[in-house]
Protein backbone atom coordinates (compact mmCIF):
# COMPACT_ATOMS: atom_id res chain seq x y z
CA UNK A 1 0.00 0.00 0.00
CA UNK A 2 1.37 3.40 -0.97
CA UNK A 3 2.07 6.13 1.54
CA UNK A 4 -0.62 8.30 -0.07
CA UNK A 5 -3.21 5.54 0.35
CA UNK A 6 -2.34 5.28 4.03
CA UNK A 7 -2.69 9.05 4.47
CA UNK A 8 -5.95 9.44 2.51
CA UNK A 9 -8.26 8.87 5.52
CA UNK A 10 -6.40 11.62 7.39
CA UNK A 11 -6.51 13.92 4.37
CA UNK A 12 -10.24 13.29 3.94
CA UNK A 13 -10.83 14.08 7.61
CA UNK A 14 -8.85 17.34 7.54
CA UNK A 15 -9.97 18.34 4.02
CA UNK A 16 -13.34 16.66 3.35
CA UNK A 17 -13.77 15.95 -0.38
CA UNK A 18 -16.08 18.41 -2.10
CA UNK A 19 -17.28 18.98 -5.63
CA UNK A 20 -14.85 21.44 -7.25
CA UNK A 21 -17.74 23.31 -8.90
CA UNK A 22 -20.48 23.66 -6.30
CA UNK A 23 -18.73 22.64 -3.08
CA UNK A 24 -21.15 19.95 -1.92
CA UNK A 25 -19.63 16.85 -0.25
CA UNK A 26 -18.61 14.02 -2.58
CA UNK A 27 -17.35 10.50 -2.00
CA UNK A 28 -13.70 11.20 -2.81
CA UNK A 29 -11.34 13.92 -3.93
CA UNK A 30 -11.16 14.62 -7.63
CA UNK A 31 -14.78 13.97 -8.53
CA UNK A 32 -17.91 15.93 -9.37
CA UNK A 33 -21.23 15.65 -7.58
CA UNK A 34 -24.07 13.97 -9.46
CA UNK A 35 -25.79 17.29 -10.13
CA UNK A 36 -22.73 18.92 -11.73
CA UNK A 37 -21.85 15.74 -13.58
CA UNK A 38 -25.33 15.71 -15.07
CA UNK A 39 -24.83 19.25 -16.40
CA UNK A 40 -21.88 18.24 -18.57
CA UNK A 41 -22.67 17.75 -22.26
CA UNK A 42 -20.99 14.44 -23.07
CA UNK A 43 -21.20 13.28 -26.70
CA UNK A 44 -23.27 10.10 -26.71
CA UNK A 45 -24.86 7.81 -29.24
CA UNK A 46 -23.77 7.84 -32.85
CA UNK A 47 -20.97 10.33 -33.48
CA UNK A 48 -18.76 11.28 -36.42
CA UNK A 49 -15.80 8.93 -36.56
CA UNK A 50 -13.45 11.86 -37.21
CA UNK A 51 -14.61 14.64 -34.88
CA UNK A 52 -17.09 12.97 -32.49
CA UNK A 53 -19.82 15.41 -33.53
CA UNK A 54 -23.12 13.91 -32.32
CA UNK A 55 -25.12 12.86 -35.38
CA UNK A 56 -28.51 12.78 -33.66
CA UNK A 57 -31.23 10.17 -33.49
CA UNK A 58 -32.15 7.98 -36.42
CA UNK A 59 -28.63 7.77 -37.82
CA UNK A 60 -27.47 4.25 -38.59
CA UNK A 61 -24.73 2.66 -36.54
CA UNK A 62 -21.30 2.37 -38.10
CA UNK A 63 -17.67 2.82 -37.17
CA UNK A 64 -16.90 5.02 -40.18
CA UNK A 65 -19.81 7.46 -40.20
CA UNK A 66 -18.60 10.95 -41.10
CA UNK A 67 -20.48 14.21 -40.51
CA UNK A 68 -21.23 16.69 -43.29
CA UNK A 69 -18.60 19.28 -42.20
CA UNK A 70 -15.85 16.63 -42.22
CA UNK A 71 -17.01 15.39 -45.63
CA UNK A 72 -17.06 18.93 -47.04
CA UNK A 73 -13.64 19.80 -45.66
CA UNK A 74 -11.64 16.63 -44.83
CA UNK A 75 -9.56 17.36 -41.72
CA UNK A 76 -5.79 17.15 -41.53
CA UNK A 77 -6.01 15.04 -38.38
CA UNK A 78 -6.84 11.35 -37.92
CA UNK A 79 -9.66 12.01 -35.47
CA UNK A 80 -10.71 14.02 -32.44
CA UNK A 81 -11.40 12.60 -28.99
CA UNK A 82 -13.62 14.94 -26.97
CA UNK A 83 -14.58 14.50 -23.33
CA UNK A 84 -17.35 17.12 -23.32
CA UNK A 85 -18.96 19.78 -25.44
CA UNK A 86 -18.28 23.31 -24.28
CA UNK A 87 -21.10 24.59 -22.06
CA UNK A 88 -21.35 26.51 -18.79
CA UNK A 89 -20.26 23.53 -16.69
CA UNK A 90 -17.24 22.48 -18.76
CA UNK A 91 -16.30 26.16 -19.09
CA UNK A 92 -16.26 26.49 -15.30
CA UNK A 93 -13.88 23.53 -15.02
CA UNK A 94 -11.57 24.87 -17.73
CA UNK A 95 -11.43 28.34 -16.18
CA UNK A 96 -10.83 26.90 -12.72
CA UNK A 97 -7.86 24.96 -14.06
CA UNK A 98 -6.44 27.62 -16.35
CA UNK A 99 -7.08 30.88 -14.55
CA UNK A 100 -8.04 29.67 -11.08
CA UNK A 101 -4.76 27.72 -10.92
CA UNK A 102 -6.56 24.65 -9.59
CA UNK A 103 -4.11 22.22 -11.17
CA UNK A 104 -5.58 19.41 -9.08
CA UNK A 105 -8.44 19.31 -11.60
CA UNK A 106 -6.13 18.06 -14.36
CA UNK A 107 -6.21 14.36 -13.34
CA UNK A 108 -10.03 14.34 -13.21
CA UNK A 109 -10.33 16.10 -16.57
CA UNK A 110 -7.81 13.70 -18.12
CA UNK A 111 -9.79 10.74 -16.76
CA UNK A 112 -12.79 12.09 -18.66
CA UNK A 113 -10.81 12.35 -21.89
CA UNK A 114 -9.15 8.92 -21.68
CA UNK A 115 -12.27 6.76 -22.37
CA UNK A 116 -12.91 8.75 -25.55
CA UNK A 117 -9.51 7.80 -26.99
CA UNK A 118 -9.39 4.85 -29.38
CA UNK A 119 -7.10 1.93 -28.68
CA UNK A 120 -3.62 3.31 -29.34
CA UNK A 121 -1.82 0.46 -31.04
CA UNK A 122 1.95 0.68 -31.06
CA UNK A 123 3.89 3.68 -29.82
CA UNK A 124 2.36 7.14 -29.56
CA UNK A 125 3.62 10.49 -28.37
CA UNK A 126 1.46 12.84 -26.30
CA UNK A 127 2.29 16.42 -27.26
CA UNK A 128 0.51 19.43 -25.68
CA UNK A 129 -0.53 22.56 -27.53
CA UNK A 130 2.27 24.97 -26.55
CA UNK A 131 2.08 28.34 -24.81
CA UNK A 132 4.44 31.23 -25.40
CA UNK A 133 7.12 31.42 -22.70
CA UNK A 134 5.79 34.74 -21.40
CA UNK A 135 2.36 33.25 -20.85
CA UNK A 136 3.85 30.27 -19.04
CA UNK A 137 5.84 32.61 -16.81
CA UNK A 138 2.70 34.60 -16.04
CA UNK A 139 0.44 31.61 -15.43
CA UNK A 140 3.05 29.27 -14.01
CA UNK A 141 2.04 26.23 -16.04
CA UNK A 142 0.62 25.01 -19.34
CA UNK A 143 -2.77 23.44 -18.68
CA UNK A 144 -2.56 21.36 -21.87
CA UNK A 145 0.77 19.94 -20.72
CA UNK A 146 -0.81 18.89 -17.41
CA UNK A 147 -3.56 17.04 -19.28
CA UNK A 148 -1.06 15.48 -21.71
CA UNK A 149 1.09 14.24 -18.85
CA UNK A 150 -1.86 12.58 -17.15
CA UNK A 151 -3.04 10.96 -20.39
CA UNK A 152 0.45 9.68 -21.20
CA UNK A 153 0.66 8.11 -17.76
CA UNK A 154 -2.79 6.51 -18.05
CA UNK A 155 -2.09 5.01 -21.47
CA UNK A 156 1.53 4.04 -20.85
CA UNK A 157 2.70 6.18 -23.75
CA UNK A 158 5.46 8.79 -23.96
CA UNK A 159 5.01 12.46 -23.10
CA UNK A 160 6.98 14.94 -25.21
CA UNK A 161 6.09 18.11 -23.34
CA UNK A 162 8.22 20.36 -25.56
CA UNK A 163 7.52 18.74 -28.92
CA UNK A 164 6.03 22.03 -30.11
CA UNK A 165 7.05 25.58 -29.23
CA UNK A 166 5.35 28.94 -29.62
CA UNK A 167 8.09 31.40 -30.62
CA UNK A 168 5.58 34.08 -31.60
CA UNK A 169 3.39 35.62 -28.90
CA UNK A 170 -0.22 36.11 -29.98
CA UNK A 171 -2.99 38.10 -28.31
CA UNK A 172 -6.20 36.46 -27.16
CA UNK A 173 -8.07 34.88 -30.07
CA UNK A 174 -11.48 35.37 -28.46
CA UNK A 175 -13.98 37.07 -30.75
CA UNK A 176 -12.01 36.38 -33.94
CA UNK A 177 -13.45 34.31 -36.78
CA UNK A 178 -11.74 31.26 -38.24
CA UNK A 179 -9.80 33.13 -40.93
CA UNK A 180 -8.63 35.84 -38.52
CA UNK A 181 -7.46 33.20 -36.03
CA UNK A 182 -5.53 31.40 -38.77
CA UNK A 183 -3.81 34.64 -39.82
CA UNK A 184 -2.92 35.45 -36.22
CA UNK A 185 -1.41 31.99 -35.71
CA UNK A 186 0.62 31.98 -38.92
CA UNK A 187 4.20 31.20 -37.89
CA UNK A 188 3.29 31.21 -34.20
CA UNK A 189 3.77 27.46 -33.63
CA UNK A 190 6.71 25.31 -34.71
CA UNK A 191 8.30 21.96 -33.92
CA UNK A 192 11.03 22.12 -31.31
CA UNK A 193 14.36 21.96 -33.18
CA UNK A 194 15.70 19.45 -30.67
CA UNK A 195 12.66 17.15 -31.01
CA UNK A 196 12.62 16.80 -34.79
CA UNK A 197 14.14 13.32 -34.67
CA UNK A 198 11.59 12.23 -32.07
CA UNK A 199 8.63 13.57 -34.05
CA UNK A 200 9.73 12.23 -37.43
CA UNK A 201 7.56 9.24 -38.34
CA UNK A 202 5.76 9.33 -34.99
CA UNK A 203 2.09 8.87 -34.20
CA UNK A 204 1.06 11.88 -32.14
CA UNK A 205 -1.83 12.69 -29.84
CA UNK A 206 -2.09 16.47 -29.70
CA UNK A 207 -3.64 17.55 -26.39
CA UNK A 208 -5.54 20.75 -25.64
CA UNK A 209 -7.99 21.88 -22.99
CA UNK A 210 -10.52 23.55 -25.32
CA UNK A 211 -10.91 23.35 -29.08
CA UNK A 212 -12.80 26.28 -30.59
CA UNK A 213 -12.52 26.99 -34.32
CA UNK A 214 -9.66 24.52 -34.80
CA UNK A 215 -7.22 27.23 -35.89
CA UNK A 216 -4.76 26.50 -33.09
CA UNK A 217 -4.87 22.74 -33.55
CA UNK A 218 -4.48 23.17 -37.33
CA UNK A 219 -1.38 25.29 -36.75
CA UNK A 220 -0.03 22.55 -34.48
CA UNK A 221 -0.82 19.83 -37.03
CA UNK A 222 1.00 21.78 -39.75
CA UNK A 223 4.04 22.07 -37.48
CA UNK A 224 3.93 18.36 -36.59
CA UNK A 225 3.62 17.41 -40.26
CA UNK A 226 6.59 19.66 -41.01
CA UNK A 227 8.54 17.60 -38.48
CA UNK A 228 7.49 14.42 -40.29
CA UNK A 229 4.81 13.06 -37.92
CA UNK A 230 3.03 10.09 -39.50
CA UNK A 231 -0.41 10.87 -38.11
CA UNK A 232 -1.95 13.23 -35.59
CA UNK A 233 -4.99 12.70 -33.40
CA UNK A 234 -6.48 15.43 -31.23
CA UNK A 235 -7.57 14.94 -27.64
CA UNK A 236 -9.29 17.75 -25.78
CA UNK A 237 -11.43 18.21 -22.71
CA UNK A 238 -14.08 20.45 -24.28
CA UNK A 239 -15.01 21.39 -27.81
CA UNK A 240 -17.01 24.45 -28.83
CA UNK A 241 -19.80 23.05 -31.00
CA UNK A 242 -23.00 24.92 -30.21
CA UNK A 243 -25.06 23.26 -32.94
CA UNK A 244 -24.16 19.82 -31.55
CA UNK A 245 -25.38 20.82 -28.09
CA UNK A 246 -28.89 21.05 -29.52
CA UNK A 247 -28.82 17.37 -30.46
CA UNK A 248 -28.22 16.51 -26.80
CA UNK A 249 -31.07 18.68 -25.45
CA UNK A 250 -34.75 17.98 -25.26
CA UNK A 251 -37.15 20.33 -27.14
CA UNK A 252 -38.15 21.84 -23.79
CA UNK A 253 -34.53 22.63 -22.95
CA UNK A 254 -33.93 24.25 -26.34
CA UNK A 255 -36.99 26.48 -26.01
CA UNK A 256 -36.35 27.52 -22.39
Tab-separated table of N, CA and C in Angstrom, residues 123-205:
chain	number	residue	atom	x	y	z
A	123	UNK	N	3.355	2.580	-30.612
A	123	UNK	CA	3.890	3.678	-29.817
A	123	UNK	C	3.309	5.011	-30.277
A	124	UNK	N	2.913	5.812	-29.298
A	124	UNK	CA	2.364	7.140	-29.557
A	124	UNK	C	3.052	8.162	-28.670
A	125	UNK	N	3.085	9.383	-29.144
A	125	UNK	CA	3.617	10.494	-28.366
A	125	UNK	C	2.468	11.421	-27.988
A	126	UNK	N	2.438	11.843	-26.733
A	126	UNK	CA	1.463	12.841	-26.303
A	126	UNK	C	2.160	14.198	-26.275
A	127	UNK	N	1.679	15.100	-27.104
A	127	UNK	CA	2.290	16.418	-27.259
A	127	UNK	C	1.242	17.488	-26.947
A	128	UNK	N	1.498	18.379	-25.991
A	128	UNK	CA	0.512	19.425	-25.684
A	128	UNK	C	0.590	20.599	-26.643
A	129	UNK	N	-0.535	21.285	-26.816
A	129	UNK	CA	-0.527	22.559	-27.526
A	129	UNK	C	0.337	23.519	-26.709
A	130	UNK	N	1.316	24.164	-27.326
A	130	UNK	CA	2.266	24.975	-26.547
A	130	UNK	C	1.723	26.366	-26.208
A	131	UNK	N	2.303	26.943	-25.164
A	131	UNK	CA	2.080	28.338	-24.813
A	131	UNK	C	3.377	29.111	-25.049
A	132	UNK	N	3.250	30.394	-25.312
A	132	UNK	CA	4.438	31.229	-25.399
A	132	UNK	C	5.076	31.330	-24.022
A	133	UNK	N	6.402	31.450	-23.982
A	133	UNK	CA	7.119	31.421	-22.705
A	133	UNK	C	6.649	32.518	-21.740
A	134	UNK	N	6.246	33.677	-22.293
A	134	UNK	CA	5.791	34.745	-21.397
A	134	UNK	C	4.472	34.372	-20.730
A	135	UNK	N	3.625	33.669	-21.449
A	135	UNK	CA	2.356	33.247	-20.847
A	135	UNK	C	2.580	32.170	-19.796
A	136	UNK	N	3.539	31.288	-20.049
A	136	UNK	CA	3.853	30.270	-19.035
A	136	UNK	C	4.415	30.933	-17.778
A	137	UNK	N	5.288	31.908	-17.965
A	137	UNK	CA	5.839	32.608	-16.810
A	137	UNK	C	4.748	33.316	-16.014
A	138	UNK	N	3.789	33.888	-16.710
A	138	UNK	CA	2.704	34.598	-16.041
A	138	UNK	C	1.759	33.652	-15.333
A	139	UNK	N	1.407	32.553	-15.996
A	139	UNK	CA	0.441	31.608	-15.428
A	139	UNK	C	1.108	30.610	-14.506
A	140	UNK	N	2.335	30.235	-14.836
A	140	UNK	CA	3.051	29.268	-14.012
A	140	UNK	C	2.995	27.844	-14.527
A	141	UNK	N	2.161	27.592	-15.509
A	141	UNK	CA	2.037	26.231	-16.044
A	141	UNK	C	1.290	26.291	-17.365
A	142	UNK	N	1.382	25.190	-18.111
A	142	UNK	CA	0.620	25.008	-19.335
A	142	UNK	C	-0.440	23.956	-19.055
A	143	UNK	N	-1.699	24.359	-19.041
A	143	UNK	CA	-2.774	23.438	-18.678
A	143	UNK	C	-2.859	22.254	-19.638
A	144	UNK	N	-2.539	22.466	-20.909
A	144	UNK	CA	-2.564	21.361	-21.875
A	144	UNK	C	-1.458	20.351	-21.575
A	145	UNK	N	-0.327	20.840	-21.088
A	145	UNK	CA	0.770	19.941	-20.724
A	145	UNK	C	0.395	19.089	-19.514
A	146	UNK	N	-0.350	19.669	-18.563
A	146	UNK	CA	-0.808	18.890	-17.410
A	146	UNK	C	-1.723	17.755	-17.866
A	147	UNK	N	-2.651	18.066	-18.774
A	147	UNK	CA	-3.555	17.040	-19.285
A	147	UNK	C	-2.793	15.986	-20.082
A	148	UNK	N	-1.843	16.424	-20.901
A	148	UNK	CA	-1.060	15.483	-21.712
A	148	UNK	C	-0.253	14.542	-20.825
A	149	UNK	N	0.317	15.081	-19.762
A	149	UNK	CA	1.093	14.245	-18.853
A	149	UNK	C	0.242	13.173	-18.193
A	150	UNK	N	-0.959	13.552	-17.768
A	150	UNK	CA	-1.860	12.576	-17.152
A	150	UNK	C	-2.285	11.506	-18.150
A	151	UNK	N	-2.608	11.917	-19.373
A	151	UNK	CA	-3.039	10.960	-20.391
A	151	UNK	C	-1.909	10.010	-20.788
A	152	UNK	N	-0.691	10.533	-20.881
A	152	UNK	CA	0.450	9.679	-21.203
A	152	UNK	C	0.651	8.629	-20.116
A	153	UNK	N	0.510	9.055	-18.874
A	153	UNK	CA	0.663	8.115	-17.756
A	153	UNK	C	-0.429	7.053	-17.782
A	154	UNK	N	-1.666	7.456	-18.044
A	154	UNK	CA	-2.790	6.512	-18.049
A	154	UNK	C	-2.678	5.482	-19.165
A	155	UNK	N	-2.157	5.902	-20.305
A	155	UNK	CA	-2.088	5.010	-21.465
A	155	UNK	C	-0.748	4.298	-21.598
A	156	UNK	N	0.222	4.666	-20.764
A	156	UNK	CA	1.531	4.044	-20.849
A	156	UNK	C	2.337	4.494	-22.051
A	157	UNK	N	1.988	5.660	-22.595
A	157	UNK	CA	2.704	6.182	-23.750
A	157	UNK	C	3.663	7.286	-23.315
A	158	UNK	N	4.402	7.810	-24.266
A	158	UNK	CA	5.461	8.786	-23.962
A	158	UNK	C	4.943	10.219	-24.058
A	159	UNK	N	5.307	11.026	-23.084
A	159	UNK	CA	5.012	12.456	-23.102
A	159	UNK	C	6.209	13.208	-23.684
A	160	UNK	N	5.944	14.048	-24.676
A	160	UNK	CA	6.977	14.945	-25.209
A	160	UNK	C	6.451	16.358	-24.970
A	161	UNK	N	6.729	16.865	-23.785
A	161	UNK	CA	6.089	18.105	-23.342
A	161	UNK	C	6.517	19.310	-24.162
A	162	UNK	N	7.721	19.240	-24.764
A	162	UNK	CA	8.220	20.362	-25.560
A	162	UNK	C	8.342	19.997	-27.034
A	163	UNK	N	7.466	19.113	-27.505
A	163	UNK	CA	7.517	18.743	-28.916
A	163	UNK	C	7.225	19.925	-29.832
A	164	UNK	N	6.356	20.819	-29.365
A	164	UNK	CA	6.028	22.033	-30.109
A	164	UNK	C	6.388	23.247	-29.265
A	165	UNK	N	6.746	24.319	-29.920
A	165	UNK	CA	7.055	25.577	-29.230
A	165	UNK	C	6.250	26.696	-29.882
A	166	UNK	N	6.117	27.790	-29.142
A	166	UNK	CA	5.354	28.941	-29.623
A	166	UNK	C	6.275	30.158	-29.608
A	167	UNK	N	7.117	30.311	-30.625
A	167	UNK	CA	8.091	31.405	-30.619
A	167	UNK	C	7.464	32.778	-30.797
A	168	UNK	N	6.254	32.814	-31.331
A	168	UNK	CA	5.584	34.085	-31.596
A	168	UNK	C	4.423	34.266	-30.633
A	169	UNK	N	4.480	35.329	-29.834
A	169	UNK	CA	3.385	35.621	-28.902
A	169	UNK	C	2.186	36.134	-29.685
A	170	UNK	N	0.998	35.653	-29.329
A	170	UNK	CA	-0.222	36.112	-29.980
A	170	UNK	C	-1.191	36.616	-28.921
A	171	UNK	N	-1.977	37.638	-29.254
A	171	UNK	CA	-2.993	38.105	-28.307
A	171	UNK	C	-4.111	37.086	-28.199
A	172	UNK	N	-5.052	37.339	-27.310
A	172	UNK	CA	-6.204	36.461	-27.157
A	172	UNK	C	-6.948	36.351	-28.482
A	173	UNK	N	-7.373	35.120	-28.807
A	173	UNK	CA	-8.073	34.883	-30.067
A	173	UNK	C	-9.580	34.991	-29.919
A	174	UNK	N	-10.047	35.268	-28.700
A	174	UNK	CA	-11.478	35.374	-28.462
A	174	UNK	C	-12.113	36.444	-29.330
A	175	UNK	N	-13.263	36.114	-29.927
A	175	UNK	CA	-13.984	37.070	-30.754
A	175	UNK	C	-13.562	37.098	-32.209
A	176	UNK	N	-12.478	36.391	-32.552
A	176	UNK	CA	-12.010	36.375	-33.938
A	176	UNK	C	-12.657	35.214	-34.692
A	177	UNK	N	-12.905	35.403	-35.988
A	177	UNK	CA	-13.453	34.312	-36.784
A	177	UNK	C	-12.327	33.358	-37.185
A	178	UNK	N	-12.705	32.308	-37.897
A	178	UNK	CA	-11.740	31.258	-38.238
A	178	UNK	C	-10.560	31.797	-39.056
A	179	UNK	N	-10.861	32.613	-40.080
A	179	UNK	CA	-9.795	33.130	-40.933
A	179	UNK	C	-8.872	34.070	-40.170
A	180	UNK	N	-9.441	34.911	-39.299
A	180	UNK	CA	-8.628	35.842	-38.516
A	180	UNK	C	-7.734	35.088	-37.538
A	181	UNK	N	-8.267	34.022	-36.940
A	181	UNK	CA	-7.464	33.200	-36.033
A	181	UNK	C	-6.294	32.560	-36.781
A	182	UNK	N	-6.579	32.051	-37.983
A	182	UNK	CA	-5.530	31.401	-38.771
A	182	UNK	C	-4.426	32.393	-39.129
A	183	UNK	N	-4.809	33.620	-39.504
A	183	UNK	CA	-3.806	34.641	-39.824
A	183	UNK	C	-2.973	34.984	-38.594
A	184	UNK	N	-3.631	35.097	-37.439
A	184	UNK	CA	-2.923	35.452	-36.216
A	184	UNK	C	-1.918	34.368	-35.816
A	185	UNK	N	-2.251	33.114	-36.126
A	185	UNK	CA	-1.407	31.985	-35.711
A	185	UNK	C	-0.353	31.616	-36.747
A	186	UNK	N	-0.363	32.293	-37.887
A	186	UNK	CA	0.620	31.979	-38.922
A	186	UNK	C	2.042	32.196	-38.394
A	187	UNK	N	2.825	31.136	-38.377
A	187	UNK	CA	4.198	31.203	-37.892
A	187	UNK	C	4.342	31.242	-36.392
A	188	UNK	N	3.223	31.097	-35.660
A	188	UNK	CA	3.286	31.212	-34.202
A	188	UNK	C	3.660	29.899	-33.521
A	189	UNK	N	3.500	28.773	-34.218
A	189	UNK	CA	3.768	27.458	-33.625
A	189	UNK	C	4.716	26.691	-34.540
A	190	UNK	N	5.696	26.032	-33.928
A	190	UNK	CA	6.711	25.308	-34.705
A	190	UNK	C	7.170	24.084	-33.929
A	191	UNK	N	7.713	23.090	-34.634
A	191	UNK	CA	8.303	21.957	-33.915
A	191	UNK	C	9.569	22.391	-33.197
A	192	UNK	N	9.807	21.810	-32.037
A	192	UNK	CA	11.031	22.122	-31.310
A	192	UNK	C	12.217	21.582	-32.102
A	193	UNK	N	13.215	22.418	-32.373
A	193	UNK	CA	14.361	21.957	-33.183
A	193	UNK	C	15.042	20.724	-32.616
A	194	UNK	N	15.031	20.586	-31.292
A	194	UNK	CA	15.702	19.447	-30.668
A	194	UNK	C	14.818	18.204	-30.590
A	195	UNK	N	13.567	18.300	-31.061
A	195	UNK	CA	12.659	17.153	-31.009
A	195	UNK	C	12.277	16.663	-32.406
A	196	UNK	N	12.946	17.196	-33.424
A	196	UNK	CA	12.621	16.804	-34.794
A	196	UNK	C	12.802	15.301	-35.014
A	197	UNK	N	13.883	14.748	-34.489
A	197	UNK	CA	14.136	13.318	-34.666
A	197	UNK	C	13.103	12.470	-33.947
A	198	UNK	N	12.608	12.962	-32.824
A	198	UNK	CA	11.592	12.227	-32.067
A	198	UNK	C	10.251	12.256	-32.798
A	199	UNK	N	9.921	13.400	-33.390
A	199	UNK	CA	8.626	13.567	-34.048
A	199	UNK	C	8.565	12.905	-35.421
A	200	UNK	N	9.718	12.779	-36.078
A	200	UNK	CA	9.728	12.225	-37.433
A	200	UNK	C	9.200	10.791	-37.439
A	201	UNK	N	8.144	10.559	-38.218
A	201	UNK	CA	7.555	9.236	-38.345
A	201	UNK	C	6.687	8.810	-37.181
A	202	UNK	N	6.476	9.705	-36.205
A	202	UNK	CA	5.756	9.335	-34.989
A	202	UNK	C	4.247	9.477	-35.142
A	203	UNK	N	3.528	8.684	-34.364
A	203	UNK	CA	2.093	8.866	-34.196
A	203	UNK	C	1.898	9.770	-32.988
A	204	UNK	N	1.147	10.840	-33.165
A	204	UNK	CA	1.063	11.879	-32.139
A	204	UNK	C	-0.379	12.095	-31.705
A	205	UNK	N	-0.571	12.203	-30.391
A	205	UNK	CA	-1.831	12.691	-29.837
A	205	UNK	C	-1.581	14.119	-29.376
